[in-house]
PDB file of C-alpha atoms in Angstrom:
ATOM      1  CA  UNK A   1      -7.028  14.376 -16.054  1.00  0.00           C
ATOM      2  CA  UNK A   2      -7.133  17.570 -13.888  1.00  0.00           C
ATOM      3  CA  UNK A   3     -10.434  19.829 -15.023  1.00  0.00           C
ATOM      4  CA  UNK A   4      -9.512  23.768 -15.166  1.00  0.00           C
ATOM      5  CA  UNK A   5     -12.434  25.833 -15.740  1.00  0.00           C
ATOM      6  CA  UNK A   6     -12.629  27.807 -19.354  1.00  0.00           C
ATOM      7  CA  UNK A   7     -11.496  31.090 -18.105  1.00  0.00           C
ATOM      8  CA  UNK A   8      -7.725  30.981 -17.393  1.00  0.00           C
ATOM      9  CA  UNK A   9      -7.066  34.829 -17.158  1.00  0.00           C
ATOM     10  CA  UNK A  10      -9.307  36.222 -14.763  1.00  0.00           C
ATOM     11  CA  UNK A  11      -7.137  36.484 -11.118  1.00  0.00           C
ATOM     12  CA  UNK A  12      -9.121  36.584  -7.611  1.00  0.00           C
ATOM     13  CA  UNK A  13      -7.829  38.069  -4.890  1.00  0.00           C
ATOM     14  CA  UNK A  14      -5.777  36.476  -2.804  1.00  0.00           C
ATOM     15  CA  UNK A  15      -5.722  36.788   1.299  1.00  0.00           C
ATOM     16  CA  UNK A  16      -3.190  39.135   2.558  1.00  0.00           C
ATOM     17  CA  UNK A  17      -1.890  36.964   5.297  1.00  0.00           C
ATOM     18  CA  UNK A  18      -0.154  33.734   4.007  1.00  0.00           C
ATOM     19  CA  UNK A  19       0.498  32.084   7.133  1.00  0.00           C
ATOM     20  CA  UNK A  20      -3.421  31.767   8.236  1.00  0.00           C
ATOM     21  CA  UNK A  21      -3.465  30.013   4.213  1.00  0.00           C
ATOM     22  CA  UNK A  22      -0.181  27.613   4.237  1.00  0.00           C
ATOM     23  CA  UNK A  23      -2.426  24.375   5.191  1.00  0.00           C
ATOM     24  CA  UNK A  24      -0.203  21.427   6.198  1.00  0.00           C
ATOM     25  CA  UNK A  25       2.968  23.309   5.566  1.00  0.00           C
ATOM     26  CA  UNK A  26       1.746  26.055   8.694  1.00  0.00           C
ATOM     27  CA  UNK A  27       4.057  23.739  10.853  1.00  0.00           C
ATOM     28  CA  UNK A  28       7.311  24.371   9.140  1.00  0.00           C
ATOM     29  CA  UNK A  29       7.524  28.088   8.783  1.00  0.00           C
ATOM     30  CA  UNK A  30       9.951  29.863  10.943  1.00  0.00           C
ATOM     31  CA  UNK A  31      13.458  29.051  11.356  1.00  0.00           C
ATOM     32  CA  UNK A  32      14.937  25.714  12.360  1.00  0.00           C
ATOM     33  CA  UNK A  33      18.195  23.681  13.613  1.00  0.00           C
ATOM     34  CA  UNK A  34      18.176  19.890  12.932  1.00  0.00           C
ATOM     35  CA  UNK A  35      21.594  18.479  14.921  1.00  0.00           C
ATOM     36  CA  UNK A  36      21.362  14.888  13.806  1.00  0.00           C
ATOM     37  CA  UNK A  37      20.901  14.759  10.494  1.00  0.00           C
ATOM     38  CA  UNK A  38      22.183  11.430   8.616  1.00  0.00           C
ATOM     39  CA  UNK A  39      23.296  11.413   4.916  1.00  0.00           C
ATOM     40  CA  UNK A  40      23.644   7.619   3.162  1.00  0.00           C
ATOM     41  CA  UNK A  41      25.921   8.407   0.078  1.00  0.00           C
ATOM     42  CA  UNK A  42      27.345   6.191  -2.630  1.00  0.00           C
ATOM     43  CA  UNK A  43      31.442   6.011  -2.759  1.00  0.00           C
ATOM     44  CA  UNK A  44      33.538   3.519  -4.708  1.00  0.00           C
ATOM     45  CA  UNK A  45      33.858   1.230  -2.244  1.00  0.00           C
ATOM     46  CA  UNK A  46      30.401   1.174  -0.781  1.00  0.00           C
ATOM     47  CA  UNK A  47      27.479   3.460   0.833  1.00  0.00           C
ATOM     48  CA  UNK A  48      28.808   6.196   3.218  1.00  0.00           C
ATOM     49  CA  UNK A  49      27.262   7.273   6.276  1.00  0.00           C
ATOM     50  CA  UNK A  50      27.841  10.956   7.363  1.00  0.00           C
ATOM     51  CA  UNK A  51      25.959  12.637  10.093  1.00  0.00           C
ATOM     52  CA  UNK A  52      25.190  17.030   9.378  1.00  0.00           C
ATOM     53  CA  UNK A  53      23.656  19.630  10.930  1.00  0.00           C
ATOM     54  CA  UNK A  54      21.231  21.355   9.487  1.00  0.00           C
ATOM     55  CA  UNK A  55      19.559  25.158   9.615  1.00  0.00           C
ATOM     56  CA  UNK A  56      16.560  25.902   7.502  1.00  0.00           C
ATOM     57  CA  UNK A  57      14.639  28.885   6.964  1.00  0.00           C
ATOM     58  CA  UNK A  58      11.016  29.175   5.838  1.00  0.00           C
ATOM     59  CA  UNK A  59       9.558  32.670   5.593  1.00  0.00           C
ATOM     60  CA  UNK A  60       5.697  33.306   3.623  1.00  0.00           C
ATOM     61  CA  UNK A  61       5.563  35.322   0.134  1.00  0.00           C
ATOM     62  CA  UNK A  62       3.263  37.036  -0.908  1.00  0.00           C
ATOM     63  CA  UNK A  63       0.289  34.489  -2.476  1.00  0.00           C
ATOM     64  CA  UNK A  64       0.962  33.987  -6.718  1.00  0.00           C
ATOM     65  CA  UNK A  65      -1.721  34.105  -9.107  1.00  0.00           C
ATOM     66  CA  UNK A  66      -1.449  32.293 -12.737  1.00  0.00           C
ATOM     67  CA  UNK A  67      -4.763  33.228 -13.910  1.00  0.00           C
ATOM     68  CA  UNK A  68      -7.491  31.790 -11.115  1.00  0.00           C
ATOM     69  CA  UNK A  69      -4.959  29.465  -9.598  1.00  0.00           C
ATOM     70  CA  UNK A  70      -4.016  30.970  -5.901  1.00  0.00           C
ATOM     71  CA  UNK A  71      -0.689  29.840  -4.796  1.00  0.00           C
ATOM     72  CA  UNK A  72       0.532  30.382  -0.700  1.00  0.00           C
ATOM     73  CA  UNK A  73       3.951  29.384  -0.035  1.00  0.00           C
ATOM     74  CA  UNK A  74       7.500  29.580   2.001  1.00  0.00           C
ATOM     75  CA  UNK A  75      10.556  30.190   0.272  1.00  0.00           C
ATOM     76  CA  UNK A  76      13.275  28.377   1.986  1.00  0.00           C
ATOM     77  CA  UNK A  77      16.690  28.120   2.248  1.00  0.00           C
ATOM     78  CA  UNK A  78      18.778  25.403   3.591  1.00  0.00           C
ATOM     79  CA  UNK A  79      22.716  25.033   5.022  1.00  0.00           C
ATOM     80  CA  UNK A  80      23.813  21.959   5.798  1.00  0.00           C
ATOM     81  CA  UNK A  81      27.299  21.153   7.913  1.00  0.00           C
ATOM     82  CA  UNK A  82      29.126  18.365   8.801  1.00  0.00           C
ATOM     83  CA  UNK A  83      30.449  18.169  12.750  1.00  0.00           C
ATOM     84  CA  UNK A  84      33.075  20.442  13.571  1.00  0.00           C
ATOM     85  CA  UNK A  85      33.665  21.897  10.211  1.00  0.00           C
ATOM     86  CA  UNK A  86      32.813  24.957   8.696  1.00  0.00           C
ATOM     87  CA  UNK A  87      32.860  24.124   5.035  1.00  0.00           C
ATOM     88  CA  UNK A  88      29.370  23.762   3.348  1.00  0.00           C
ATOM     89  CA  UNK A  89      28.295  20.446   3.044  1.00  0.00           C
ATOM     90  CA  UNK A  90      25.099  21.140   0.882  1.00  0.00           C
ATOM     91  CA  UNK A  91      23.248  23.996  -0.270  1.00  0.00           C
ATOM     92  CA  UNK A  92      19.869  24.373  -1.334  1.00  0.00           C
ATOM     93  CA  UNK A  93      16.817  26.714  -1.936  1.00  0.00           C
ATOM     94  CA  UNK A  94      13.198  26.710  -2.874  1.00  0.00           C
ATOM     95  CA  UNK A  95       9.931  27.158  -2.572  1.00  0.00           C
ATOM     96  CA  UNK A  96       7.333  24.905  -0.116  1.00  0.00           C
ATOM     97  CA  UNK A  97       3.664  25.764  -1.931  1.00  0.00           C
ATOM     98  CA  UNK A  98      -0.208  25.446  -0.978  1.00  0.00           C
ATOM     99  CA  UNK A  99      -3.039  25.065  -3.341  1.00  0.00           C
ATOM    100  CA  UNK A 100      -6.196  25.130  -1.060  1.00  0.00           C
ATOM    101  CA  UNK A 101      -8.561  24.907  -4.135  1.00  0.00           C
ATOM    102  CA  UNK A 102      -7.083  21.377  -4.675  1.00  0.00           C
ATOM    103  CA  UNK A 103      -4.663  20.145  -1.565  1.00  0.00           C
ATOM    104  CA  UNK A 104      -1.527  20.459  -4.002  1.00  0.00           C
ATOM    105  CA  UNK A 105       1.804  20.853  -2.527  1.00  0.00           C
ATOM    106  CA  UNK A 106       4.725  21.504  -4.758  1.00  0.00           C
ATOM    107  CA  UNK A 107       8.070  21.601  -3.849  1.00  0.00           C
ATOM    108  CA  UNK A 108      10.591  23.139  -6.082  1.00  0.00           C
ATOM    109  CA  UNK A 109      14.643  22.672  -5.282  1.00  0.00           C
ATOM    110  CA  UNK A 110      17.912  24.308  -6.584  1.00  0.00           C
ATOM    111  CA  UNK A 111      21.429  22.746  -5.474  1.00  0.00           C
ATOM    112  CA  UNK A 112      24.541  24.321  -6.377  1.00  0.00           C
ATOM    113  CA  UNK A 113      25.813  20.751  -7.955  1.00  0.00           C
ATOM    114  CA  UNK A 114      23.697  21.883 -11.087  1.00  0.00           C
ATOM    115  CA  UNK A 115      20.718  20.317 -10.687  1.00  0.00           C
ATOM    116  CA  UNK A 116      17.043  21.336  -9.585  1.00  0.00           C
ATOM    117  CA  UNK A 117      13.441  19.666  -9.466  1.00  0.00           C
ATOM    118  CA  UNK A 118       9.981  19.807  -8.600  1.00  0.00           C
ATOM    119  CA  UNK A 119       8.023  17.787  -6.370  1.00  0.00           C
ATOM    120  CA  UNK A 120       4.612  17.669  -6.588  1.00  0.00           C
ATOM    121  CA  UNK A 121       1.905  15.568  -3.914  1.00  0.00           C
ATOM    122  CA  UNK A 122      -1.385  16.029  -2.224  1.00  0.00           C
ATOM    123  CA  UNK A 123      -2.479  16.643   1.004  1.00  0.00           C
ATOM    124  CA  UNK A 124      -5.604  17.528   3.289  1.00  0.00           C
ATOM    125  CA  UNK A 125      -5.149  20.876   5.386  1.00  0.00           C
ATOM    126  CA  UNK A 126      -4.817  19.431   8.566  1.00  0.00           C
ATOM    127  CA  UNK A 127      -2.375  16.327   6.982  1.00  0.00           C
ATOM    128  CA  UNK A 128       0.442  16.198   9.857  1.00  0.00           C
ATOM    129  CA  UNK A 129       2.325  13.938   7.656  1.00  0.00           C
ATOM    130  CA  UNK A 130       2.642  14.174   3.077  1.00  0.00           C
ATOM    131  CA  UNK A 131       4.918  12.796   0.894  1.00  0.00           C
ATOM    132  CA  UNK A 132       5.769  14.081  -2.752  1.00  0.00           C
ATOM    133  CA  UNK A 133       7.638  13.110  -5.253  1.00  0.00           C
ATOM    134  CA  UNK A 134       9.532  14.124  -8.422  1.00  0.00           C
ATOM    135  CA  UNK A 135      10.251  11.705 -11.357  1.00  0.00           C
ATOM    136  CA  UNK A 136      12.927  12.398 -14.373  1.00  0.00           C
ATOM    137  CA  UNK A 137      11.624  12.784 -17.780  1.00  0.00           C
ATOM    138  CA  UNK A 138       8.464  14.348 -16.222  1.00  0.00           C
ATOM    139  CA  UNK A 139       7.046  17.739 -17.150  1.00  0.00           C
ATOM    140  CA  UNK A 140       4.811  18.748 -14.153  1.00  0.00           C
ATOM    141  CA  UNK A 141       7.158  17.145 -11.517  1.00  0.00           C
ATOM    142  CA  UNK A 142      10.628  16.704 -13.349  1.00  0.00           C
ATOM    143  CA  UNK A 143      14.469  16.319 -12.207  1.00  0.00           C
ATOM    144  CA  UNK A 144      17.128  18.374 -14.200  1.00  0.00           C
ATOM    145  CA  UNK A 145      21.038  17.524 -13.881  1.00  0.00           C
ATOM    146  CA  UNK A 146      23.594  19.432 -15.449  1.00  0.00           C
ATOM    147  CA  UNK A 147      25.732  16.558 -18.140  1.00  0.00           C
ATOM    148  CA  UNK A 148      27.972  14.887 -15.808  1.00  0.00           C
ATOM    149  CA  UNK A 149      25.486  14.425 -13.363  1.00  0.00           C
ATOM    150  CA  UNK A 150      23.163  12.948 -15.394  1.00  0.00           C
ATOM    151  CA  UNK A 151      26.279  10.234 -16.733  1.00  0.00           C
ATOM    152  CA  UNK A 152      27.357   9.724 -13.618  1.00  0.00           C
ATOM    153  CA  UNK A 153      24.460   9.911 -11.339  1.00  0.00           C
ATOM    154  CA  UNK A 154      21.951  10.070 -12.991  1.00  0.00           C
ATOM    155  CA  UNK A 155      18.669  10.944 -10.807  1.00  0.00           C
ATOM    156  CA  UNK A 156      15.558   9.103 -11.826  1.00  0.00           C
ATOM    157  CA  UNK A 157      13.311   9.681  -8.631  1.00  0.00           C
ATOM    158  CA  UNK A 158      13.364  11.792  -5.629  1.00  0.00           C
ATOM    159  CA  UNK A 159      10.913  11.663  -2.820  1.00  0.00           C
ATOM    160  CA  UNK A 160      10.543  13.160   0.208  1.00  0.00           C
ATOM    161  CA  UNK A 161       8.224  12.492   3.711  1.00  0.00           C
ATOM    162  CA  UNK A 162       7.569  15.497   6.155  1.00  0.00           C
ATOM    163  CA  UNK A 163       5.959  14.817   9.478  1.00  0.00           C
ATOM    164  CA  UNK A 164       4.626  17.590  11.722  1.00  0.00           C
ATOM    165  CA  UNK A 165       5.048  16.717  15.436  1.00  0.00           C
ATOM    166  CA  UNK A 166       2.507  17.530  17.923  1.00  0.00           C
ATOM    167  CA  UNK A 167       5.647  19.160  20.315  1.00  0.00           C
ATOM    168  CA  UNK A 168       6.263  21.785  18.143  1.00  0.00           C
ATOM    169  CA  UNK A 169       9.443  20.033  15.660  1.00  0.00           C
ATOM    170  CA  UNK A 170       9.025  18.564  12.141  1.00  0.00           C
ATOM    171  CA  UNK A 171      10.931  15.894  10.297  1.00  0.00           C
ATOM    172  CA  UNK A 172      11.896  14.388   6.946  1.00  0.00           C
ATOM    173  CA  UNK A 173      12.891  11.362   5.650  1.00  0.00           C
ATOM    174  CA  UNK A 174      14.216  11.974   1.649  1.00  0.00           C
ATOM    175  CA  UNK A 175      15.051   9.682  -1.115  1.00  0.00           C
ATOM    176  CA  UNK A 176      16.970   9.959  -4.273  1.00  0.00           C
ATOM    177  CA  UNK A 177      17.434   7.012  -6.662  1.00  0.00           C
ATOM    178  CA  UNK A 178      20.478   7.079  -8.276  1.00  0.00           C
ATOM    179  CA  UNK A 179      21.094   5.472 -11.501  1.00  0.00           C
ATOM    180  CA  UNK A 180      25.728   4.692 -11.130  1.00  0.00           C
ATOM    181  CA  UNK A 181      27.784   3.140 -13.859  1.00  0.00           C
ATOM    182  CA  UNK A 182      28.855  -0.210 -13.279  1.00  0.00           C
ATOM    183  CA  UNK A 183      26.196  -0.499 -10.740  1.00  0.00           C
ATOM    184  CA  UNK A 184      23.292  -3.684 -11.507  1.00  0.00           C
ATOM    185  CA  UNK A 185      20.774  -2.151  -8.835  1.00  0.00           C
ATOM    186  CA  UNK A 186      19.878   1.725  -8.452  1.00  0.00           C
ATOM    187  CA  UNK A 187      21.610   3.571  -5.063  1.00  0.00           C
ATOM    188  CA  UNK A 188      19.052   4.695  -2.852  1.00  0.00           C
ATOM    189  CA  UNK A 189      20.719   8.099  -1.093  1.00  0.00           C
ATOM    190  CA  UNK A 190      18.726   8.754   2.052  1.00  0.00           C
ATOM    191  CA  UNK A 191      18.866  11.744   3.767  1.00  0.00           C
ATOM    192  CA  UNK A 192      16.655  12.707   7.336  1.00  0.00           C
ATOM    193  CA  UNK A 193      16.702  14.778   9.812  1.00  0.00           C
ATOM    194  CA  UNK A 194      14.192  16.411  12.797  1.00  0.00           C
ATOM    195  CA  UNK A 195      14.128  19.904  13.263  1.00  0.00           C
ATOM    196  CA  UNK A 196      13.281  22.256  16.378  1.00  0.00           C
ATOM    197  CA  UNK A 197      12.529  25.812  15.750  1.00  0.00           C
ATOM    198  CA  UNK A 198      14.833  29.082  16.984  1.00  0.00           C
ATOM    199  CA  UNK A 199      13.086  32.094  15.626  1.00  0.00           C
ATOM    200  CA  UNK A 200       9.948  32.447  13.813  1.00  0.00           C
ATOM    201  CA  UNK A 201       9.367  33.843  10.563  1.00  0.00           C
ATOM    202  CA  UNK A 202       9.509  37.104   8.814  1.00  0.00           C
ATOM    203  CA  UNK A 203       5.889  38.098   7.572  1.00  0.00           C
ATOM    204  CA  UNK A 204       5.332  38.656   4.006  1.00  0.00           C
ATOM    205  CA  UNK A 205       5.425  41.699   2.424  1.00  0.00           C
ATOM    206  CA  UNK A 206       1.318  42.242   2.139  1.00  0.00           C
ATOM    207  CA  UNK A 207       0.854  40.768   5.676  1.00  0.00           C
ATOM    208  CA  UNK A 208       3.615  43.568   7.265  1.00  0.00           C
ATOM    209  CA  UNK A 209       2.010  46.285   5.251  1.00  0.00           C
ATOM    210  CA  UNK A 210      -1.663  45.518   6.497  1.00  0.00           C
ATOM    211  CA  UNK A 211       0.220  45.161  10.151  1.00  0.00           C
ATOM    212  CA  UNK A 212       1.750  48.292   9.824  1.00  0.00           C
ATOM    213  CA  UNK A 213      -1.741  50.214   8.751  1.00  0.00           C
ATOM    214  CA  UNK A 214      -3.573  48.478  11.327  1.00  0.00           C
ATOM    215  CA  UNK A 215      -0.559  49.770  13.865  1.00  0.00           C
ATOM    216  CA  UNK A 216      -0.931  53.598  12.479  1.00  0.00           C
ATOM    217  CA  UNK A 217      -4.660  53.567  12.483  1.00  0.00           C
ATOM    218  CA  UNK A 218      -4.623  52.877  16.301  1.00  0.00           C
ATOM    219  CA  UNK A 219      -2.513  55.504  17.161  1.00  0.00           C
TER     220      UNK A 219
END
């Protein structure tokens, strides 16, 4: 059982600058290309490999407060592609967040298939690798699918690996268990992928505006 403190109102204040506060997720801000990618997805007749490309961006907000709790975090977006097409082959966005105070990371997700979830794990500052994981029918780290989704393919766990790499990339290595009609054993969809970074990310809104003052001032 987690122990909050009595007073659940009064908010600190934060740090300005979110990226000297992200902890292990420092590694993945900025903007990334991922060129192998590898999707194992279930099909009538048997799992389906598909290779993708993937771009993801991770840019800092501006640290959230609920009452003492300090929050740091990316919000991200990703936009996935299969080889030489130009259709989307997945969508998604989110947040990454940091909870110094207790090593939390959270990880929430939105698809445009109807569902979304949140992730939830623990990790030391300097971790270079963390895992979380998101189980249906939970409250603090739950999966919601719209109705056919949940008849069809129904989601009961989702998990996810990310390793920071001392060269600069990062990787993941995702699972979702899928619950299929007609199936005896669940279908375990993997999805990974290694990522190199193009262009780094956009400050925060609180970090730019002390950057900017600090800018004037020395003018």
């Amino acid at each position: 059982m987690e122990t909050y403190p009595k007073d659940i109102y009064t908010e600190p204040d934060p740090d300005a600058d979110t990226l000297a506060n992200l902890g292990p997720l420092t590694g993945m801000a900025g903007i990334w290309i991922g060129e192998r990618g590898l999707d194992v997805n279930p099909k009538a007749d048997g799992p389906e490999k598909r290779a993708f490309i993937e771009r993801i961006e991770l840019h800092p907000i501006d640290a959230q407060t609920n009452g003492p709790q300090i929050l740091y975090g990316l919000r991200y977006r990703i936009h996935i592609l299969e080889p030489g097409k130009v259709e989307t082959f997945h969508d998604q966005v989110g947040y990454w967040l940091w909870e110094p105070a207790t090593g939390a990371i959270m990880q929430t997700l939105s698809i445009p298939r109807g569902q979304t979830a949140m992730a939830t794990g623990v990790a030391a500052a300097d971790a270079k690798t963390f895992r979380l994981e998101a189980v249906r029918g939970n409250t603090t780290n739950g999966i919601l699918s719209n109705p056919f989704l949940e008849y069809a393919f129904r989601t009961d766990r989702y998990t996810i690996t990310v390793s920071i790499h001392d060269d600069g990339t990062w990787s993941y290595e995702q699972e979702t268990l899928l619950i299929i009609p007609g199936k005896t054993e669940p279908f375990r969809h993997t999805d990974r992928n290694k990522l190199r970074k193009i262009g780094e990310p956009t400050l925060n809104p609180a970090a730019q505006a002390e950057a900017e003052a600090k800018a004037q001032a020395e003018i």
